[in-house]
Amino acid sequence: MPDTIVRPLIGAEDHGGPVDNFYLKKGTPRQKAIARADGIYMWDTEGRRYIDASSGPVVSNLGHGNKRVLAAMAAQAGKATYAHHAHFESEANVRLAELVTGLAGSGLERAFFVSGGSEATESALKFARQYAVAKGETARWKVIGREPGYHGGTLGALAVTGDPVSHAIFGPMLKAMPKVPAPFTYRLPPNHDADSYARAATAALEDCIRREGPETVLGFIMEPVGGLATGALVAPDHYYRSVREICDRYGVLLIFDEVMSGAGRTGKFLAADHWPAARPDLVTLAKGIAAGYTPMGALLAPDRMVETVAAAGGFMHGHTYLSNPLSCAVGFAVVSEMIERNLIANAERMGALLRTRLEALKAKSTILGDVRGKGLLHAIEIVTDKSTKAIPPASLLAVYRIVELAAKRGLLLYSRRTAGGKYGEWLMVSPPLIVSAAEVEEIVELIGLTLADYEAELREAKLM
Ligand SMILES: Cc1ncc(COP(=O)(O)O)c(C=O)c1O
């Protein structure tokens, strides 16, 4: 078996990522196979050990093999794995709802549990629409998204996702929603700094609402700390306040997609908690809420909105696995473990250390152009020239190559190219929330070695 396998890419210069999501056909060179995982480590079937430095796709917040979660899973499985919510309430659902809404705080008193981030986005969009209809605001249906942004792979989620490459393919099948620029802080248009560009981005939101007709605009959806689409983008504080004010001015619902940033990852239970002046109306969660132990997502909503929809006949939306007892029991164990072990505070502390170490690496490395993020949701952006911020040629698929080189050094990193690399190329550095200081040091050291490997390749190919 070769050391690493280049994952097949179709039209990779133009497309966002690998399209080998079907099980590989017979005879295809195999990807490395997982044997077992424990804590922040994973082992392949050939005995090689890897540090899970991105928590897979930023999901494994507790690390792997957590005994309490496995015991809760077995205990619930022994009682009842599935019971339809129309037939039964489950204690697991009640406990999880109380725990999560308690942590989310006032204004987010109700939880609706689904099977992942895309389902959570769909639920948020449909719930927002039904709320407007219940209030008699039937003209409101447009949900503005950011360009770039990511809210899931289903068609409704794709409609609010800012990804021109996906829209070029799937556009005819969906009702594309208006987009406004994401408030990038590094790769800025001429004559802008991060502050002025964030102001331009909020002005663009207000213009967009006016242009579309405020009475037709239902919501604005954004990732408060960016995921893969923007590489852990954090806007200046005033951006969040302004967005809230603009939404209030036009009666537009503010929806925070916290599929990646929620559940403690940024050093607060919700990333929204970093900006109390920008409290969202609706929040979606997934990933960290069950930390990869079961597929799970959630929509959090205020009592008042749920009651309005309930009075109008109830939420006309659901999925078979909605609030299923097994997933809720697992989610409850995951969130309880996170709270009892103070992992949110650890995310804040280790995030600060990670940031310091990555900044130090940036000062040394010639290809690390930017470090950004919050808590344990960080990204590093790759350039071939720091002064011009030049992007590696698209044909190099730079970040995928770096992921391969990192794996050779026993480090797993997650990346996906947004819009074919148009906005830059970055890798997520987002280890599990259980990570220790020594492990953060080791991760950054391995990243430094990996970047040096890649730089050597670029120099050998005379691309630097
Ligand atoms: C911000 C954000 N929203 C939504 C999704 C979709 O979640 P899922 O892949 O669980 O459907 C993702 C997945 O990466 C995400 O990062």
Tab-separated table of C-alpha atoms and ligand atoms in Angstrom:
chain	number	residue	atom	x	y	z
A	1	MET	CA	0.000	0.000	0.000
A	2	PRO	CA	1.500	3.399	-0.951
A	3	ASP	CA	2.140	5.948	1.754
A	4	THR	CA	-0.725	8.209	0.792
A	5	ILE	CA	-3.365	8.198	-1.876
A	6	VAL	CA	-4.255	11.286	-3.889
A	7	ARG	CA	-8.017	11.382	-3.600
A	8	PRO	CA	-9.650	11.504	-7.029
A	9	LEU	CA	-10.769	14.988	-7.965
A	10	ILE	CA	-13.001	15.814	-10.866
A	11	GLY	CA	-12.230	19.199	-12.417
A	12	ALA	CA	-10.449	20.038	-9.218
A	13	GLU	CA	-9.333	23.462	-10.465
A	14	ASP	CA	-12.943	24.560	-10.513
A	15	HIS	CA	-14.573	22.482	-7.861
A	16	GLY	CA	-14.618	22.684	-4.142
A	17	GLY	CA	-13.319	19.264	-3.233
A	18	PRO	CA	-13.205	15.540	-3.658
A	19	VAL	CA	-16.177	13.839	-5.208
A	20	ASP	CA	-15.341	10.319	-4.121
A	21	ASN	CA	-18.064	10.224	-1.535
A	22	PHE	CA	-19.479	7.077	-3.038
A	23	TYR	CA	-17.705	4.005	-1.827
A	24	LEU	CA	-14.662	3.592	-4.063
A	25	LYS	CA	-15.004	1.238	-6.985
A	26	LYS	CA	-13.228	-2.084	-7.011
A	27	GLY	CA	-9.544	-1.872	-7.882
A	28	THR	CA	-9.167	1.793	-6.853
A	29	PRO	CA	-6.093	2.471	-4.697
A	30	ARG	CA	-7.391	2.477	-1.152
A	31	GLN	CA	-7.455	5.339	1.286
A	32	LYS	CA	-5.842	4.564	4.656
A	33	ALA	CA	-8.323	2.641	6.823
A	34	ILE	CA	-9.250	3.479	10.393
A	35	ALA	CA	-8.451	0.820	12.967
A	36	ARG	CA	-9.224	2.595	16.243
A	37	ALA	CA	-9.253	5.984	17.910
A	38	ASP	CA	-8.713	7.187	21.461
A	39	GLY	CA	-8.581	10.739	22.805
A	40	ILE	CA	-7.006	13.003	20.185
A	41	TYR	CA	-5.325	10.061	18.433
A	42	MET	CA	-6.398	7.810	15.570
A	43	TRP	CA	-4.627	4.690	14.242
A	44	ASP	CA	-4.819	3.208	10.775
A	45	THR	CA	-4.853	-0.509	10.075
A	46	GLU	CA	-1.109	-0.445	9.424
A	47	GLY	CA	-0.455	0.760	12.938
A	48	ARG	CA	0.356	4.402	12.114
A	49	ARG	CA	-0.764	6.936	14.665
A	50	TYR	CA	-2.243	10.333	13.756
A	51	ILE	CA	-3.153	13.370	15.837
A	52	ASP	CA	-6.712	14.428	15.011
A	53	ALA	CA	-5.751	18.107	14.793
A	54	SER	CA	-8.991	19.269	13.143
A	55	SER	CA	-11.384	16.952	15.058
A	56	GLY	CA	-12.223	15.379	11.692
A	57	PRO	CA	-14.419	18.009	10.028
A	58	VAL	CA	-14.499	19.964	13.323
A	59	VAL	CA	-16.825	17.439	14.916
A	60	SER	CA	-14.972	15.323	17.499
A	61	ASN	CA	-15.035	17.884	20.306
A	62	LEU	CA	-14.556	15.273	23.058
A	63	GLY	CA	-11.941	13.313	21.200
A	64	HIS	CA	-12.498	9.633	20.587
A	65	GLY	CA	-13.551	6.687	22.727
A	66	ASN	CA	-15.010	8.695	25.612
A	67	LYS	CA	-16.084	6.083	28.152
A	68	ARG	CA	-18.995	8.016	29.592
A	69	VAL	CA	-20.513	8.608	26.169
A	70	LEU	CA	-20.041	4.970	25.158
A	71	ALA	CA	-21.694	3.833	28.384
A	72	ALA	CA	-24.638	6.216	27.860
A	73	MET	CA	-24.983	4.920	24.305
A	74	ALA	CA	-25.063	1.292	25.479
A	75	ALA	CA	-27.451	2.086	28.322
A	76	GLN	CA	-29.954	3.871	26.064
A	77	ALA	CA	-29.589	1.232	23.341
A	78	GLY	CA	-30.456	-1.374	25.958
A	79	LYS	CA	-33.681	0.484	26.790
A	80	ALA	CA	-35.003	1.836	23.466
A	81	THR	CA	-33.071	3.053	20.443
A	82	TYR	CA	-36.032	4.526	18.633
A	83	ALA	CA	-39.479	5.780	19.541
A	84	HIS	CA	-41.358	8.172	17.311
A	85	HIS	CA	-41.997	11.552	18.892
A	86	ALA	CA	-45.652	11.347	17.842
A	87	HIS	CA	-46.008	8.242	20.007
A	88	PHE	CA	-43.667	8.866	22.911
A	89	GLU	CA	-41.717	11.503	24.696
A	90	SER	CA	-38.314	10.268	25.822
A	91	GLU	CA	-36.490	11.176	28.975
A	92	ALA	CA	-33.335	11.549	26.872
A	93	ASN	CA	-34.972	14.220	24.715
A	94	VAL	CA	-36.301	16.143	27.724
A	95	ARG	CA	-32.928	16.106	29.488
A	96	LEU	CA	-30.984	17.150	26.408
A	97	ALA	CA	-33.432	19.949	25.567
A	98	GLU	CA	-33.230	21.309	29.106
A	99	LEU	CA	-29.456	21.105	29.196
A	100	VAL	CA	-28.834	22.707	25.807
A	101	THR	CA	-31.411	25.484	26.116
A	102	GLY	CA	-30.149	26.229	29.644
A	103	LEU	CA	-26.650	26.672	28.250
A	104	ALA	CA	-27.874	28.697	25.282
A	105	GLY	CA	-29.639	31.102	27.631
A	106	SER	CA	-32.504	33.505	27.386
A	107	GLY	CA	-34.201	33.916	24.042
A	108	LEU	CA	-33.329	30.352	22.997
A	109	GLU	CA	-35.633	28.343	25.242
A	110	ARG	CA	-36.730	25.662	22.793
A	111	ALA	CA	-34.764	22.950	20.991
A	112	PHE	CA	-35.641	20.821	17.964
A	113	PHE	CA	-33.199	17.924	17.443
A	114	VAL	CA	-32.368	16.608	13.986
A	115	SER	CA	-29.635	14.477	12.432
A	116	GLY	CA	-27.040	16.988	11.302
A	117	GLY	CA	-26.159	20.492	10.199
A	118	SER	CA	-27.951	20.523	6.863
A	119	GLU	CA	-31.180	19.335	8.495
A	120	ALA	CA	-30.746	22.043	11.125
A	121	THR	CA	-30.418	24.684	8.388
A	122	GLU	CA	-33.504	23.380	6.576
A	123	SER	CA	-35.386	23.448	9.875
A	124	ALA	CA	-34.315	27.041	10.571
A	125	LEU	CA	-35.360	28.259	7.121
A	126	LYS	CA	-38.751	26.576	7.235
A	127	PHE	CA	-39.381	27.548	10.837
A	128	ALA	CA	-38.561	31.208	10.079
A	129	ARG	CA	-40.917	31.144	7.102
A	130	GLN	CA	-43.720	29.560	9.060
A	131	TYR	CA	-43.286	32.121	11.821
A	132	ALA	CA	-43.635	34.976	9.310
A	133	VAL	CA	-46.720	33.366	7.786
A	134	ALA	CA	-48.218	32.834	11.248
A	135	LYS	CA	-47.693	36.556	11.933
A	136	GLY	CA	-49.402	37.492	8.666
A	137	GLU	CA	-46.138	38.589	7.008
A	138	THR	CA	-46.636	36.256	4.079
A	139	ALA	CA	-44.521	38.343	1.694
A	140	ARG	CA	-41.356	37.514	3.668
A	141	TRP	CA	-39.468	34.553	2.213
A	142	LYS	CA	-35.975	35.692	1.210
A	143	VAL	CA	-33.129	34.625	3.456
A	144	ILE	CA	-29.948	36.540	2.704
A	145	GLY	CA	-26.681	34.615	3.006
A	146	ARG	CA	-23.020	35.573	2.804
A	147	GLU	CA	-20.617	35.082	-0.074
A	148	PRO	CA	-18.727	32.923	0.678
A	149	GLY	CA	-20.593	30.986	3.344
A	150	TYR	CA	-21.661	27.406	3.977
A	151	HIS	CA	-24.862	26.078	5.470
A	152	GLY	CA	-25.089	22.514	4.216
A	153	GLY	CA	-25.421	20.251	1.231
A	154	THR	CA	-29.199	19.937	0.857
A	155	LEU	CA	-30.912	22.136	-1.719
A	156	GLY	CA	-32.515	24.545	0.766
A	157	ALA	CA	-29.231	24.962	2.619
A	158	LEU	CA	-27.424	25.360	-0.692
A	159	ALA	CA	-29.792	28.181	-1.666
A	160	VAL	CA	-28.450	30.282	1.237
A	161	THR	CA	-24.892	28.967	0.864
A	162	GLY	CA	-22.518	31.378	-0.854
A	163	ASP	CA	-20.604	29.129	-3.213
A	164	PRO	CA	-20.693	30.121	-6.891
A	165	VAL	CA	-19.210	26.786	-7.973
A	166	SER	CA	-22.047	24.766	-6.433
A	167	HIS	CA	-24.596	27.272	-7.684
A	168	ALA	CA	-23.282	26.924	-11.227
A	169	ILE	CA	-24.208	23.240	-11.076
A	170	PHE	CA	-27.277	23.082	-8.855
A	171	GLY	CA	-28.592	26.619	-9.395
A	172	PRO	CA	-31.449	25.679	-11.737
A	173	MET	CA	-32.786	23.287	-9.100
A	174	LEU	CA	-33.135	25.820	-6.338
A	175	LYS	CA	-34.432	29.231	-5.472
A	176	ALA	CA	-31.166	31.096	-5.060
A	177	MET	CA	-31.260	33.634	-2.265
A	178	PRO	CA	-29.537	37.043	-2.239
A	179	LYS	CA	-25.946	37.181	-1.029
A	180	VAL	CA	-23.841	39.871	0.610
A	181	PRO	CA	-20.051	39.856	1.027
A	182	ALA	CA	-18.493	38.073	3.989
A	183	PRO	CA	-16.446	40.562	6.033
A	184	PHE	CA	-13.010	39.158	5.201
A	185	THR	CA	-10.203	40.532	7.343
A	186	TYR	CA	-7.073	39.415	5.455
A	187	ARG	CA	-7.638	39.373	1.721
A	188	LEU	CA	-9.204	42.812	1.321
A	189	PRO	CA	-10.139	44.954	-1.676
A	190	PRO	CA	-7.854	47.953	-2.336
A	191	ASN	CA	-8.200	50.889	0.080
A	192	HIS	CA	-9.796	48.820	2.809
A	193	ASP	CA	-8.704	47.593	6.194
A	194	ALA	CA	-10.613	45.004	8.205
A	195	ASP	CA	-12.687	47.664	9.969
A	196	SER	CA	-13.686	49.603	6.889
A	197	TYR	CA	-14.434	46.424	4.970
A	198	ALA	CA	-16.666	45.153	7.773
A	199	ARG	CA	-18.513	48.483	7.579
A	200	ALA	CA	-18.830	48.060	3.815
A	201	ALA	CA	-20.173	44.539	4.395
A	202	THR	CA	-22.895	45.751	6.763
A	203	ALA	CA	-23.751	48.597	4.373
A	204	ALA	CA	-24.089	45.950	1.647
A	205	LEU	CA	-26.498	44.015	3.868
A	206	GLU	CA	-28.679	47.061	4.378
A	207	ASP	CA	-28.564	47.908	0.648
A	208	CYS	CA	-29.511	44.350	-0.186
A	209	ILE	CA	-32.518	44.403	2.159
A	210	ARG	CA	-33.685	47.710	0.647
A	211	ARG	CA	-33.109	46.554	-2.908
A	212	GLU	CA	-34.968	43.286	-2.384
A	213	GLY	CA	-37.823	45.088	-0.612
A	214	PRO	CA	-37.665	44.862	3.183
A	215	GLU	CA	-41.176	43.434	3.361
A	216	THR	CA	-39.959	40.400	1.368
A	217	VAL	CA	-36.877	39.665	3.489
A	218	LEU	CA	-37.346	36.939	6.072
A	219	GLY	CA	-33.883	36.472	7.505
A	220	PHE	CA	-30.123	36.848	7.352
A	221	ILE	CA	-28.065	33.701	7.958
A	222	MET	CA	-24.373	33.794	8.870
A	223	GLU	CA	-21.683	31.832	10.651
A	224	PRO	CA	-20.607	34.029	13.593
A	225	VAL	CA	-17.162	32.435	13.442
A	226	GLY	CA	-16.627	31.079	9.976
A	227	GLY	CA	-16.144	27.460	9.067
A	228	LEU	CA	-14.505	26.096	5.946
A	229	ALA	CA	-16.034	28.673	3.613
A	230	THR	CA	-14.080	31.575	5.104
A	231	GLY	CA	-11.453	29.754	7.165
A	232	ALA	CA	-12.525	30.627	10.725
A	233	LEU	CA	-13.311	34.223	9.848
A	234	VAL	CA	-13.958	36.510	12.824
A	235	ALA	CA	-15.246	39.980	11.955
A	236	PRO	CA	-14.480	43.115	13.992
A	237	ASP	CA	-16.881	43.437	16.952
A	238	HIS	CA	-18.847	46.325	15.438
A	239	TYR	CA	-19.884	44.107	12.526
A	240	TYR	CA	-22.030	41.904	14.764
A	241	ARG	CA	-23.690	44.856	16.490
A	242	SER	CA	-24.466	46.519	13.154
A	243	VAL	CA	-25.884	43.333	11.668
A	244	ARG	CA	-28.261	43.023	14.646
A	245	GLU	CA	-29.308	46.672	14.320
A	246	ILE	CA	-29.963	46.349	10.605
A	247	CYS	CA	-32.013	43.176	11.079
A	248	ASP	CA	-34.055	44.904	13.802
A	249	ARG	CA	-34.608	47.967	11.630
A	250	TYR	CA	-36.263	45.893	8.898
A	251	GLY	CA	-37.899	43.138	10.957
A	252	VAL	CA	-35.456	40.577	9.553
A	253	LEU	CA	-34.655	37.450	11.618
A	254	LEU	CA	-30.988	36.977	12.459
A	255	ILE	CA	-30.012	33.309	12.143
A	256	PHE	CA	-26.627	32.180	13.433
A	257	ASP	CA	-25.362	28.976	11.885
A	258	GLU	CA	-23.357	27.546	14.783
A	259	VAL	CA	-23.041	24.064	13.331
A	260	MET	CA	-19.283	24.419	13.569
A	261	SER	CA	-18.795	27.275	16.027
A	262	GLY	CA	-21.320	26.118	18.648
A	263	ALA	CA	-21.140	23.629	21.522
A	264	GLY	CA	-18.112	25.154	23.192
A	265	ARG	CA	-15.685	25.200	20.320
A	266	THR	CA	-14.844	28.914	20.430
A	267	GLY	CA	-14.517	29.102	24.232
A	268	LYS	CA	-18.193	29.898	24.889
A	269	PHE	CA	-21.150	27.539	24.593
A	270	LEU	CA	-22.349	29.574	21.599
A	271	ALA	CA	-20.026	31.762	19.566
A	272	ALA	CA	-22.939	34.234	19.800
A	273	ASP	CA	-22.020	34.654	23.478
A	274	HIS	CA	-18.928	36.610	22.395
A	275	TRP	CA	-21.218	39.375	21.107
A	276	PRO	CA	-24.100	39.906	23.550
A	277	ALA	CA	-25.220	42.969	21.565
A	278	ALA	CA	-25.931	40.730	18.580
A	279	ARG	CA	-28.179	38.092	20.096
A	280	PRO	CA	-29.557	35.968	17.240
A	281	ASP	CA	-33.236	35.030	16.853
A	282	LEU	CA	-32.477	31.460	15.786
A	283	VAL	CA	-29.395	29.264	16.191
A	284	THR	CA	-28.445	26.016	14.500
A	285	LEU	CA	-26.080	23.507	16.084
A	286	ALA	CA	-24.664	20.127	15.003
A	287	LYS	CA	-21.161	18.616	15.008
A	288	GLY	CA	-19.917	19.289	18.579
A	289	ILE	CA	-23.320	18.790	20.149
A	290	ALA	CA	-22.858	15.034	19.790
A	291	ALA	CA	-19.140	15.229	18.944
A	292	GLY	CA	-19.232	12.527	16.275
A	293	TYR	CA	-20.715	9.872	18.587
A	294	THR	CA	-24.032	10.033	16.736
A	295	PRO	CA	-25.417	12.097	13.849
A	296	MET	CA	-27.121	15.081	15.466
A	297	GLY	CA	-28.120	18.687	14.887
A	298	ALA	CA	-30.437	21.160	16.566
A	299	LEU	CA	-32.465	24.268	15.950
A	300	LEU	CA	-32.752	26.575	18.950
A	301	ALA	CA	-35.596	29.077	18.986
A	302	PRO	CA	-37.282	31.437	21.448
A	303	ASP	CA	-40.451	30.443	23.264
A	304	ARG	CA	-42.361	33.320	21.675
A	305	MET	CA	-41.648	32.146	18.122
A	306	VAL	CA	-42.409	28.514	18.874
A	307	GLU	CA	-45.668	29.484	20.561
A	308	THR	CA	-46.685	31.659	17.593
A	309	VAL	CA	-46.071	28.780	15.182
A	310	ALA	CA	-47.792	26.322	17.537
A	311	ALA	CA	-50.861	28.557	17.757
A	312	ALA	CA	-51.048	28.597	13.969
A	313	GLY	CA	-51.143	24.800	13.772
A	314	GLY	CA	-47.587	23.735	14.622
A	315	PHE	CA	-44.285	23.366	12.803
A	316	MET	CA	-44.945	21.668	9.467
A	317	HIS	CA	-41.594	19.991	9.249
A	318	GLY	CA	-39.878	16.923	10.580
A	319	HIS	CA	-37.592	14.000	9.929
A	320	THR	CA	-37.860	10.356	10.947
A	321	TYR	CA	-34.922	10.570	13.346
A	322	LEU	CA	-36.078	13.821	14.929
A	323	SER	CA	-35.305	13.747	18.672
A	324	ASN	CA	-34.705	9.990	18.642
A	325	PRO	CA	-33.893	8.637	22.115
A	326	LEU	CA	-30.525	7.103	21.242
A	327	SER	CA	-29.106	10.288	19.704
A	328	CYS	CA	-30.528	12.435	22.501
A	329	ALA	CA	-28.977	10.190	25.178
A	330	VAL	CA	-25.626	10.400	23.413
A	331	GLY	CA	-25.947	14.174	23.002
A	332	PHE	CA	-26.795	14.512	26.691
A	333	ALA	CA	-23.705	12.535	27.702
A	334	VAL	CA	-21.508	14.575	25.337
A	335	VAL	CA	-22.713	17.962	26.536
A	336	SER	CA	-22.658	16.864	30.216
A	337	GLU	CA	-19.091	15.644	29.845
A	338	MET	CA	-18.093	18.904	28.204
A	339	ILE	CA	-19.587	20.911	31.072
A	340	GLU	CA	-18.367	18.747	33.943
A	341	ARG	CA	-14.810	18.643	32.617
A	342	ASN	CA	-14.788	22.407	31.979
A	343	LEU	CA	-13.901	21.823	28.353
A	344	ILE	CA	-15.312	25.156	27.210
A	345	ALA	CA	-12.815	26.938	29.447
A	346	ASN	CA	-10.123	24.586	28.131
A	347	ALA	CA	-11.098	25.576	24.582
A	348	GLU	CA	-10.559	29.202	25.524
A	349	ARG	CA	-7.202	28.558	27.231
A	350	MET	CA	-5.835	26.136	24.664
A	351	GLY	CA	-7.196	28.352	21.895
A	352	ALA	CA	-5.158	31.261	23.246
A	353	LEU	CA	-2.034	29.086	23.352
A	354	LEU	CA	-2.714	27.739	19.871
A	355	ARG	CA	-3.103	31.283	18.571
A	356	THR	CA	0.178	32.418	20.119
A	357	ARG	CA	2.054	29.438	18.709
A	358	LEU	CA	0.498	29.778	15.250
A	359	GLU	CA	1.332	33.500	15.183
A	360	ALA	CA	4.930	32.618	16.063
A	361	LEU	CA	4.960	30.087	13.248
A	362	LYS	CA	3.560	32.700	10.872
A	363	ALA	CA	6.458	34.998	11.729
A	364	LYS	CA	8.904	32.233	10.709
A	365	SER	CA	7.139	30.560	7.793
A	366	THR	CA	7.258	32.097	4.341
A	367	ILE	CA	3.983	30.450	3.255
A	368	LEU	CA	1.760	31.031	6.291
A	369	GLY	CA	-0.008	34.265	5.422
A	370	ASP	CA	-2.728	34.568	8.043
A	371	VAL	CA	-3.887	33.014	11.298
A	372	ARG	CA	-7.452	33.635	12.415
A	373	GLY	CA	-10.217	32.216	14.540
A	374	LYS	CA	-11.446	32.021	18.112
A	375	GLY	CA	-10.902	29.414	20.801
A	376	LEU	CA	-10.209	26.052	19.197
A	377	LEU	CA	-11.690	27.079	15.851
A	378	HIS	CA	-8.664	28.394	13.973
A	379	ALA	CA	-7.469	28.380	10.381
A	380	ILE	CA	-4.161	29.082	8.677
A	381	GLU	CA	-4.087	30.634	5.225
A	382	ILE	CA	-1.450	29.601	2.693
A	383	VAL	CA	0.270	32.027	0.321
A	384	THR	CA	3.252	31.840	-1.996
A	385	ASP	CA	4.301	35.422	-1.273
A	386	LYS	CA	3.444	37.126	1.974
A	387	SER	CA	3.882	40.662	0.677
A	388	THR	CA	1.480	40.213	-2.237
A	389	LYS	CA	-0.654	37.531	-0.491
A	390	ALA	CA	-0.397	35.552	-3.742
A	391	ILE	CA	-2.542	32.410	-3.796
A	392	PRO	CA	-0.846	29.152	-4.868
A	393	PRO	CA	-1.743	28.279	-8.476
A	394	ALA	CA	-5.133	26.515	-8.440
A	395	SER	CA	-3.716	23.514	-10.306
A	396	LEU	CA	-1.482	22.716	-7.323
A	397	LEU	CA	-4.434	22.008	-5.037
A	398	ALA	CA	-2.141	23.346	-2.356
A	399	VAL	CA	-4.177	22.623	0.731
A	400	TYR	CA	-4.928	19.059	-0.322
A	401	ARG	CA	-1.230	18.452	-0.852
A	402	ILE	CA	-0.501	19.934	2.572
A	403	VAL	CA	-3.119	17.624	4.113
A	404	GLU	CA	-1.243	14.688	2.544
A	405	LEU	CA	2.126	15.879	3.757
A	406	ALA	CA	0.718	16.403	7.252
A	407	ALA	CA	-0.693	12.862	7.299
A	408	LYS	CA	2.788	11.543	6.465
A	409	ARG	CA	3.956	13.259	9.635
A	410	GLY	CA	1.092	11.788	11.644
A	411	LEU	CA	-1.127	14.858	11.684
A	412	LEU	CA	-4.701	14.982	10.381
A	413	LEU	CA	-5.840	18.371	9.097
A	414	TYR	CA	-9.126	19.296	7.459
A	415	SER	CA	-9.519	21.490	4.445
A	416	ARG	CA	-11.922	22.164	1.596
A	417	ARG	CA	-11.383	24.752	-1.092
A	418	THR	CA	-14.000	27.463	-1.228
A	419	ALA	CA	-15.061	28.446	-4.747
A	420	GLY	CA	-12.085	26.690	-6.320
A	421	GLY	CA	-9.660	28.649	-4.149
A	422	LYS	CA	-10.887	32.041	-5.400
A	423	TYR	CA	-10.844	33.568	-1.920
A	424	GLY	CA	-7.638	31.890	-0.781
A	425	GLU	CA	-6.673	28.512	0.621
A	426	TRP	CA	-6.655	27.542	4.255
A	427	LEU	CA	-6.572	24.611	6.637
A	428	MET	CA	-8.509	24.247	9.862
A	429	VAL	CA	-6.558	23.850	13.089
A	430	SER	CA	-9.273	22.766	15.485
A	431	PRO	CA	-8.243	19.912	17.780
A	432	PRO	CA	-10.690	18.294	20.223
A	433	LEU	CA	-11.596	20.419	23.250
A	434	ILE	CA	-9.744	17.946	25.492
A	435	VAL	CA	-6.382	18.916	23.958
A	436	SER	CA	-3.545	19.647	26.415
A	437	ALA	CA	-0.878	22.352	26.226
A	438	ALA	CA	1.807	19.789	25.335
A	439	GLU	CA	-0.394	18.467	22.533
A	440	VAL	CA	-0.993	21.980	21.181
A	441	GLU	CA	2.799	22.461	21.089
A	442	GLU	CA	3.207	19.157	19.248
A	443	ILE	CA	0.467	20.007	16.735
A	444	VAL	CA	2.011	23.379	15.896
A	445	GLU	CA	5.470	21.853	15.618
A	446	LEU	CA	4.143	19.268	13.151
A	447	ILE	CA	2.339	21.988	11.188
A	448	GLY	CA	5.623	23.912	10.985
A	449	LEU	CA	7.440	20.838	9.654
A	450	THR	CA	4.647	20.171	7.171
A	451	LEU	CA	4.669	23.738	5.857
A	452	ALA	CA	8.445	23.496	5.453
A	453	ASP	CA	7.931	20.269	3.469
A	454	TYR	CA	5.473	22.023	1.194
A	455	GLU	CA	7.635	25.091	0.794
A	456	ALA	CA	10.507	22.813	-0.261
A	457	GLU	CA	8.244	21.276	-2.900
A	458	LEU	CA	7.255	24.718	-4.186
A	459	ARG	CA	10.878	25.782	-4.385
A	460	GLU	CA	11.903	22.606	-6.155
A	461	ALA	CA	9.159	23.219	-8.713
A	462	LYS	CA	10.415	26.848	-9.023
A	463	LEU	CA	7.042	28.143	-7.918
A	464	MET	CA	8.595	30.298	-5.214
B	1	LIG	C1	-21.382	26.129	9.195
B	1	LIG	C2	-21.964	24.835	8.695
B	1	LIG	N1	-23.283	24.740	8.474
B	1	LIG	C3	-23.852	23.606	8.045
B	1	LIG	C4	-23.095	22.491	7.796
B	1	LIG	C5	-23.736	21.226	7.296
B	1	LIG	O1	-23.688	20.241	8.287
B	1	LIG	P1	-23.810	18.690	7.917
B	1	LIG	O2	-22.618	18.351	7.113
B	1	LIG	O3	-23.858	18.016	9.261
B	1	LIG	O4	-25.083	18.505	7.172
B	1	LIG	C6	-21.716	22.528	8.018
B	1	LIG	C7	-20.870	21.355	7.746
B	1	LIG	O5	-19.680	21.425	7.686
B	1	LIG	C8	-21.142	23.729	8.477
B	1	LIG	O6	-19.824	23.838	8.687
